[in-house]
C-alpha cells in the first residue's frame, strides 16, 4: 500500500474515488516504455482510474494504452514557464488526484503535482527535488549517488518507481508495453484505404540515413525489392525525420508506398498494425511496433538492443557480429542475408498464415 498520513491510496475510499496520475516521459519510445510501469500500478490498484501526462506528440498513443483513462499534455522537455505549469496545476487540482508517480526526473515536471496539491508525489529526487517529491522508492540513495553510464534500462527505472523500489518476484518478468488496436479497427482502416488484406506487407522504419542508428539505404532497398518480387507490399512508415530516406527508397522502388507524411500518429499506428512484419532500427516507432504485437526485426548497434530495445517477445534483434564493452553505433556489420533470414523466421513463427 502507498501509505500517507491520514488516508492512503490503498484504502477502499480512495480506490473508488480518487484517481492516480502518472508523469511519463515525452519521447514516443520512452512514453511507450512507461506503459510497463502503468501496468504495475494498475495491477496494484485494480479498477482505480489512471491518467497520464506526456508531450503533445506522444499523448494520442494514450488512447491505445490499456488501463489509461485520459492524457494531459505539456510541451516536450517540460519547457513551459511557471505560468503554464500553474495553469495545468489548477486543472489537475480539480481532478482530486491522490498520488502522482513521477517517471521523469525533471524538476519542472515535479513542480506540477506539487502546485496541484497532490498529496503523494512518488519518484527519485535526481534533481534534488526533496519536499517536491515526498515518497521515495526503497534504495533511492544508492540510485541517487550512482556515477557513470546508466546502470539499469529505462524500463527498469520507471518500473522501480511503480514498485516503490521493491524487487519483483524472480519468476515474474516486467510487463511488456502494450498498444491495443482491435482487428475490427484494422479491417476498417484497410477498407478505408483500399488495402488488400490478403497481400502481405513489409513495413520499413529507416530513421534518417545520416543517423548512425540506421542501416545503409542500399540494403533496405535490396530487402524491400526481394519482398516486392515475391508479391509483397512495402510500406515506409515514420514521420518528418524519415521523409528524405523514404523518398530515396521510393525513387529506386516506385512500388513502395510512402506513409511518412501521415500527420496523425494514431493513423500511423494503424499502418503498423496492418503490417505482416516490421523491419526497423532503434527508435520510437520500433517500440510502437513491438507494443502493437507486430512481428518485428530490429537492427541495433553492438550492445545496444538490451538497453534500448523493446521487451515484447515477438521482437527479434540483430546486432553486428562484434561485442565489446563499449557501444558501437554503426550497423554496417549486419548483412542483408541475416535480415532476410530473420524476417522469414519471424513471419513463420508469428504470422504463419502469411509465411
Short mmCIF file of C-alpha atoms in Angstrom, two decimals:
data_model
loop_
_atom_site.label_atom_id
_atom_site.label_comp_id
_atom_site.label_asym_id
_atom_site.label_seq_id
_atom_site.Cartn_x
_atom_site.Cartn_y
_atom_site.Cartn_z
CA UNK A 1 0.00 0.00 0.00
CA UNK A 2 1.06 3.58 -0.61
CA UNK A 3 0.64 4.83 2.93
CA UNK A 4 0.47 8.56 3.66
CA UNK A 5 -0.50 10.48 6.76
CA UNK A 6 -4.26 10.19 7.20
CA UNK A 7 -5.99 8.41 4.33
CA UNK A 8 -3.96 6.33 1.88
CA UNK A 9 -4.14 5.49 -1.80
CA UNK A 10 -4.78 1.84 -0.97
CA UNK A 11 -7.85 2.48 1.17
CA UNK A 12 -11.26 1.48 -0.16
CA UNK A 13 -12.40 5.10 -0.15
CA UNK A 14 -9.62 6.32 -2.41
CA UNK A 15 -9.54 3.22 -4.57
CA UNK A 16 -13.12 4.04 -5.52
CA UNK A 17 -12.98 7.82 -5.71
CA UNK A 18 -9.51 9.20 -6.29
CA UNK A 19 -7.51 8.67 -9.48
CA UNK A 20 -3.75 8.29 -9.91
CA UNK A 21 -1.61 10.49 -12.14
CA UNK A 22 1.50 9.20 -13.91
CA UNK A 23 4.05 11.70 -15.26
CA UNK A 24 5.55 9.96 -18.26
CA UNK A 25 8.50 10.74 -20.49
CA UNK A 26 7.87 12.87 -23.60
CA UNK A 27 9.55 10.96 -26.47
CA UNK A 28 7.43 8.35 -28.24
CA UNK A 29 9.62 5.36 -27.43
CA UNK A 30 10.14 6.43 -23.82
CA UNK A 31 6.42 7.09 -23.36
CA UNK A 32 5.60 3.61 -24.65
CA UNK A 33 8.11 2.09 -22.22
CA UNK A 34 6.31 3.89 -19.39
CA UNK A 35 3.33 1.60 -20.04
CA UNK A 36 5.21 -1.17 -18.24
CA UNK A 37 5.04 0.94 -15.06
CA UNK A 38 1.40 1.84 -15.71
CA UNK A 39 0.52 -1.86 -15.85
CA UNK A 40 2.21 -2.41 -12.48
CA UNK A 41 0.25 0.47 -10.95
CA UNK A 42 -2.99 -0.85 -12.46
CA UNK A 43 -2.34 -4.31 -11.00
CA UNK A 44 -1.63 -2.79 -7.59
CA UNK A 45 -4.85 -0.74 -7.63
CA UNK A 46 -7.28 -2.64 -9.88
CA UNK A 47 -10.13 -0.54 -11.20
CA UNK A 48 -8.68 2.75 -9.99
CA UNK A 49 -8.57 5.44 -12.73
CA UNK A 50 -5.10 6.19 -14.10
CA UNK A 51 -4.31 9.33 -16.09
CA UNK A 52 -1.00 10.28 -17.70
CA UNK A 53 0.92 13.42 -18.61
CA UNK A 54 3.26 13.45 -21.60
CA UNK A 55 4.13 15.54 -24.67
CA UNK A 56 1.53 16.54 -27.29
CA UNK A 57 3.38 14.30 -29.76
CA UNK A 58 3.07 11.16 -27.65
CA UNK A 59 -0.29 11.84 -25.96
CA UNK A 60 -2.51 10.34 -28.73
CA UNK A 61 -0.91 6.96 -28.01
CA UNK A 62 -2.50 7.03 -24.55
CA UNK A 63 -5.85 6.22 -26.22
CA UNK A 64 -4.35 2.90 -27.27
CA UNK A 65 -2.93 2.00 -23.85
CA UNK A 66 -4.91 -0.40 -21.66
CA UNK A 67 -5.60 0.98 -18.14
CA UNK A 68 -5.19 4.65 -19.15
CA UNK A 69 -8.28 6.82 -18.76
CA UNK A 70 -7.02 10.06 -20.32
CA UNK A 71 -3.91 12.10 -21.07
CA UNK A 72 -2.78 15.61 -20.16
CA UNK A 73 -0.11 17.34 -22.20
CA UNK A 74 2.83 19.64 -21.63
CA UNK A 75 5.40 20.67 -24.20
CA UNK A 76 8.25 18.27 -24.77
CA UNK A 77 11.19 18.52 -22.37
CA UNK A 78 8.80 20.12 -19.89
CA UNK A 79 9.62 23.59 -21.21
CA UNK A 80 6.54 25.66 -20.24
CA UNK A 81 7.18 28.53 -17.84
CA UNK A 82 5.78 28.88 -14.35
CA UNK A 83 2.55 30.46 -15.63
CA UNK A 84 1.83 27.48 -17.88
CA UNK A 85 2.69 24.99 -15.15
CA UNK A 86 0.45 26.84 -12.68
CA UNK A 87 -2.44 26.73 -15.18
CA UNK A 88 -2.02 22.97 -15.62
CA UNK A 89 -1.76 22.52 -11.85
CA UNK A 90 -5.09 24.33 -11.37
CA UNK A 91 -6.73 21.97 -13.84
CA UNK A 92 -5.21 18.94 -12.15
CA UNK A 93 -6.41 20.15 -8.75
CA UNK A 94 -9.99 19.77 -9.97
CA UNK A 95 -9.39 16.06 -10.63
CA UNK A 96 -8.75 15.28 -6.95
CA UNK A 97 -5.70 13.07 -7.58
CA UNK A 98 -4.42 11.21 -4.54
CA UNK A 99 -0.99 10.27 -5.90
CA UNK A 100 1.38 11.15 -8.72
CA UNK A 101 4.11 8.83 -9.98
CA UNK A 102 6.99 10.85 -11.44
CA UNK A 103 8.64 8.62 -14.04
CA UNK A 104 10.70 11.57 -15.26
CA UNK A 105 13.40 13.10 -13.08
CA UNK A 106 12.71 16.66 -14.26
CA UNK A 107 12.20 19.28 -11.54
CA UNK A 108 9.93 21.23 -13.89
CA UNK A 109 7.69 18.17 -14.12
CA UNK A 110 7.76 17.61 -10.35
CA UNK A 111 6.58 21.17 -9.72
CA UNK A 112 3.22 20.46 -11.36
CA UNK A 113 1.82 17.90 -8.87
CA UNK A 114 3.30 19.93 -6.03
CA UNK A 115 1.47 23.05 -7.24
CA UNK A 116 -1.64 20.93 -7.78
CA UNK A 117 -1.60 19.86 -4.15
CA UNK A 118 -1.45 16.14 -4.94
CA UNK A 119 -0.70 14.60 -1.52
CA UNK A 120 1.68 11.85 -2.55
CA UNK A 121 4.40 12.54 -5.14
CA UNK A 122 6.44 9.43 -5.82
CA UNK A 123 9.81 9.31 -7.59
CA UNK A 124 13.57 9.59 -7.36
CA UNK A 125 14.92 13.03 -6.32
CA UNK A 126 17.53 13.10 -9.08
CA UNK A 127 17.47 16.90 -9.37
CA UNK A 128 17.31 17.39 -5.58
CA UNK A 129 13.51 17.71 -5.50
CA UNK A 130 13.31 16.88 -1.79
CA UNK A 131 9.95 18.06 -0.50
CA UNK A 132 8.60 18.38 -4.02
CA UNK A 133 8.95 14.60 -4.27
CA UNK A 134 7.77 13.27 -0.93
CA UNK A 135 7.67 9.48 -1.40
CA UNK A 136 10.98 7.88 -2.33
CA UNK A 137 11.34 4.28 -3.55
CA UNK A 138 13.36 1.90 -1.40
CA UNK A 139 17.06 2.10 -2.24
CA UNK A 140 16.71 5.61 -3.66
CA UNK A 141 20.00 6.79 -2.14
CA UNK A 142 22.01 4.12 -3.97
CA UNK A 143 20.45 5.23 -7.25
CA UNK A 144 20.93 8.89 -6.38
CA UNK A 145 24.71 8.61 -5.89
CA UNK A 146 25.40 6.23 -8.83
CA UNK A 147 28.00 7.51 -11.28
CA UNK A 148 28.86 6.66 -14.86
CA UNK A 149 26.57 5.26 -17.57
CA UNK A 150 23.02 4.28 -16.74
CA UNK A 151 23.21 1.10 -14.65
CA UNK A 152 19.71 -0.10 -15.49
CA UNK A 153 17.44 0.02 -18.51
CA UNK A 154 14.96 2.87 -18.68
CA UNK A 155 12.07 0.41 -18.38
CA UNK A 156 13.62 -0.93 -15.17
CA UNK A 157 13.90 2.58 -13.78
CA UNK A 158 10.27 3.51 -14.38
CA UNK A 159 9.07 0.14 -13.09
CA UNK A 160 11.18 0.59 -9.94
CA UNK A 161 9.20 3.76 -9.21
CA UNK A 162 5.90 1.92 -9.76
CA UNK A 163 7.12 -0.87 -7.44
CA UNK A 164 8.36 1.64 -4.84
CA UNK A 165 11.83 0.20 -5.20
CA UNK A 166 10.82 -3.37 -4.35
CA UNK A 167 12.32 -6.15 -6.40
CA UNK A 168 9.80 -8.11 -8.50
CA UNK A 169 9.50 -11.80 -7.77
CA UNK A 170 12.18 -13.83 -9.52
CA UNK A 171 9.66 -15.78 -11.55
CA UNK A 172 7.89 -12.63 -12.74
CA UNK A 173 9.15 -10.53 -15.63
CA UNK A 174 8.41 -6.85 -16.07
CA UNK A 175 5.27 -6.42 -18.17
CA UNK A 176 5.93 -5.53 -21.80
CA UNK A 177 4.29 -2.31 -23.07
CA UNK A 178 1.06 -2.73 -24.99
CA UNK A 179 -0.81 -0.64 -27.56
CA UNK A 180 -4.22 -2.06 -28.44
CA UNK A 181 -5.91 -1.69 -31.82
CA UNK A 182 -8.74 -4.14 -32.44
CA UNK A 183 -8.79 -6.37 -35.50
CA UNK A 184 -12.08 -4.69 -36.44
CA UNK A 185 -10.42 -1.26 -36.45
CA UNK A 186 -7.54 -2.59 -38.55
CA UNK A 187 -10.03 -4.10 -41.02
CA UNK A 188 -11.89 -0.77 -41.25
CA UNK A 189 -8.59 1.04 -41.86
CA UNK A 190 -7.75 -1.36 -44.68
CA UNK A 191 -11.16 -0.89 -46.31
CA UNK A 192 -10.95 2.88 -45.97
CA UNK A 193 -7.56 2.94 -47.69
CA UNK A 194 -8.21 0.26 -50.30
CA UNK A 195 -5.68 -2.18 -48.83
CA UNK A 196 -5.92 -5.82 -49.92
CA UNK A 197 -5.95 -7.83 -46.64
CA UNK A 198 -4.69 -10.95 -48.43
CA UNK A 199 -1.46 -9.30 -49.59
CA UNK A 200 1.39 -9.49 -47.03
CA UNK A 201 3.07 -6.24 -46.03
CA UNK A 202 6.63 -5.40 -45.01
CA UNK A 203 6.82 -2.09 -43.12
CA UNK A 204 10.16 -0.28 -43.06
CA UNK A 205 11.28 2.22 -40.45
CA UNK A 206 14.65 3.62 -41.53
CA UNK A 207 15.19 6.72 -39.38
CA UNK A 208 17.42 9.31 -41.06
CA UNK A 209 20.13 7.64 -43.15
CA UNK A 210 22.63 10.12 -41.68
CA UNK A 211 21.81 8.76 -38.22
CA UNK A 212 24.34 6.15 -37.07
CA UNK A 213 21.48 4.04 -35.71
CA UNK A 214 20.20 3.48 -39.25
CA UNK A 215 21.23 0.87 -41.82
CA UNK A 216 22.72 1.58 -45.29
CA UNK A 217 19.97 2.64 -47.73
CA UNK A 218 21.03 0.19 -50.43
CA UNK A 219 20.42 -2.68 -48.01
CA UNK A 220 16.91 -1.51 -47.16
CA UNK A 221 16.26 -1.27 -50.91
CA UNK A 222 17.61 -4.77 -51.53
CA UNK A 223 15.47 -6.33 -48.79
CA UNK A 224 12.39 -4.42 -49.95
CA UNK A 225 12.94 -5.40 -53.60
CA UNK A 226 13.13 -9.09 -52.74
CA UNK A 227 9.80 -8.86 -50.94
CA UNK A 228 8.17 -6.95 -53.81
CA UNK A 229 9.36 -9.64 -56.23
CA UNK A 230 7.52 -12.19 -54.08
CA UNK A 231 4.27 -10.22 -54.27
CA UNK A 232 4.53 -8.32 -51.02
CA UNK A 233 3.62 -4.68 -50.43
CA UNK A 234 6.33 -2.47 -48.93
CA UNK A 235 5.31 0.47 -46.74
CA UNK A 236 7.62 3.19 -45.43
CA UNK A 237 6.47 4.38 -42.01
CA UNK A 238 7.63 7.15 -39.71
CA UNK A 239 7.48 10.92 -39.69
CA UNK A 240 9.36 14.03 -40.84
CA UNK A 241 12.78 12.61 -39.93
CA UNK A 242 12.20 9.64 -42.27
CA UNK A 243 10.77 11.51 -45.27
CA UNK A 244 14.02 12.08 -47.11
CA UNK A 245 15.02 8.42 -46.66
CA UNK A 246 11.56 7.31 -47.82
CA UNK A 247 11.84 9.46 -50.95
CA UNK A 248 15.25 7.95 -51.66
CA UNK A 249 13.86 4.41 -51.42
CA UNK A 250 10.75 5.20 -53.46
CA UNK A 251 12.91 6.67 -56.24
CA UNK A 252 14.50 3.24 -56.63
CA UNK A 253 11.35 1.24 -55.82
CA UNK A 254 8.28 3.05 -57.19
CA UNK A 255 6.09 0.18 -55.97
CA UNK A 256 6.83 1.09 -52.33
CA UNK A 257 4.22 3.22 -50.55
CA UNK A 258 5.44 6.24 -48.58
CA UNK A 259 3.38 6.82 -45.41
CA UNK A 260 5.87 9.18 -43.74
CA UNK A 261 3.73 12.26 -44.42
CA UNK A 262 0.86 10.92 -42.30
CA UNK A 263 0.04 13.78 -39.91
CA UNK A 264 -1.88 11.71 -37.34
CA UNK A 265 0.16 9.41 -35.12
CA UNK A 266 -2.91 7.23 -34.48
CA UNK A 267 -3.18 6.72 -38.25
CA UNK A 268 0.49 5.71 -38.30
CA UNK A 269 -0.23 3.12 -35.61
CA UNK A 270 -2.93 1.61 -37.84
CA UNK A 271 -0.40 1.37 -40.67
CA UNK A 272 1.92 -0.64 -38.46
CA UNK A 273 -0.91 -2.74 -37.03
CA UNK A 274 -1.97 -3.68 -40.58
CA UNK A 275 1.53 -4.93 -41.44
CA UNK A 276 2.62 -8.55 -41.63
CA UNK A 277 6.14 -7.89 -40.39
CA UNK A 278 8.10 -4.78 -39.39
CA UNK A 279 11.76 -4.04 -40.11
CA UNK A 280 13.21 -1.08 -38.26
CA UNK A 281 16.10 0.48 -36.43
CA UNK A 282 16.47 1.88 -32.92
CA UNK A 283 13.70 4.46 -32.44
CA UNK A 284 10.27 5.24 -31.03
CA UNK A 285 8.37 3.79 -34.00
CA UNK A 286 10.08 0.44 -33.40
CA UNK A 287 8.85 0.49 -29.79
CA UNK A 288 5.35 1.12 -31.15
CA UNK A 289 5.60 -1.90 -33.45
CA UNK A 290 6.67 -4.05 -30.53
CA UNK A 291 3.86 -2.79 -28.30
CA UNK A 292 1.31 -3.40 -31.07
CA UNK A 293 2.34 -7.05 -31.18
CA UNK A 294 3.59 -6.97 -34.77
CA UNK A 295 6.35 -9.47 -35.67
CA UNK A 296 9.40 -7.22 -35.76
CA UNK A 297 13.05 -7.43 -36.75
CA UNK A 298 15.06 -4.56 -35.29
CA UNK A 299 18.59 -3.55 -36.27
CA UNK A 300 20.78 -2.24 -33.45
CA UNK A 301 24.41 -1.30 -32.96
CA UNK A 302 26.52 -3.61 -30.83
CA UNK A 303 25.48 -3.98 -27.19
CA UNK A 304 22.52 -1.63 -27.60
CA UNK A 305 19.45 -3.83 -28.03
CA UNK A 306 19.28 -5.00 -24.40
CA UNK A 307 19.45 -1.47 -23.02
CA UNK A 308 17.36 0.33 -25.63
CA UNK A 309 15.18 -2.31 -27.28
CA UNK A 310 11.52 -3.23 -26.62
CA UNK A 311 10.62 -6.01 -24.18
CA UNK A 312 7.98 -7.58 -26.40
CA UNK A 313 8.50 -11.26 -27.13
CA UNK A 314 7.76 -11.12 -30.88
CA UNK A 315 10.70 -8.75 -31.45
CA UNK A 316 13.92 -10.15 -32.95
CA UNK A 317 17.12 -8.13 -32.51
CA UNK A 318 20.06 -8.17 -34.92
CA UNK A 319 23.39 -6.66 -33.91
CA UNK A 320 26.75 -6.59 -35.74
CA UNK A 321 28.94 -9.64 -35.04
CA UNK A 322 31.05 -7.61 -32.61
CA UNK A 323 30.75 -7.50 -28.86
CA UNK A 324 33.00 -5.20 -26.86
CA UNK A 325 32.42 -3.34 -23.58
CA UNK A 326 31.84 -0.01 -25.33
CA UNK A 327 28.80 0.68 -27.50
CA UNK A 328 29.31 0.56 -31.26
CA UNK A 329 26.64 2.51 -33.09
CA UNK A 330 27.45 1.59 -36.68
CA UNK A 331 25.19 -1.15 -38.09
CA UNK A 332 27.12 -1.84 -41.31
CA UNK A 333 28.28 -5.19 -39.99
CA UNK A 334 24.74 -6.54 -40.38
CA UNK A 335 24.27 -8.26 -43.74
CA UNK A 336 21.15 -8.33 -45.91
CA UNK A 337 21.12 -12.11 -45.68
CA UNK A 338 20.87 -12.06 -41.87
CA UNK A 339 17.97 -9.62 -42.08
CA UNK A 340 16.15 -11.65 -44.73
CA UNK A 341 16.54 -14.83 -42.69
CA UNK A 342 15.31 -13.09 -39.53
CA UNK A 343 12.27 -11.67 -41.34
CA UNK A 344 11.36 -15.07 -42.76
CA UNK A 345 11.74 -16.75 -39.36
CA UNK A 346 9.67 -14.04 -37.66
CA UNK A 347 6.83 -14.38 -40.16
CA UNK A 348 6.91 -18.18 -39.90
CA UNK A 349 6.73 -18.05 -36.12
CA UNK A 350 4.32 -15.18 -35.51
CA UNK A 351 2.32 -14.86 -38.77
CA UNK A 352 2.44 -18.36 -40.27
CA UNK A 353 -0.66 -17.84 -42.40
CA UNK A 354 1.34 -15.32 -44.48
CA UNK A 355 4.70 -17.12 -44.44
#
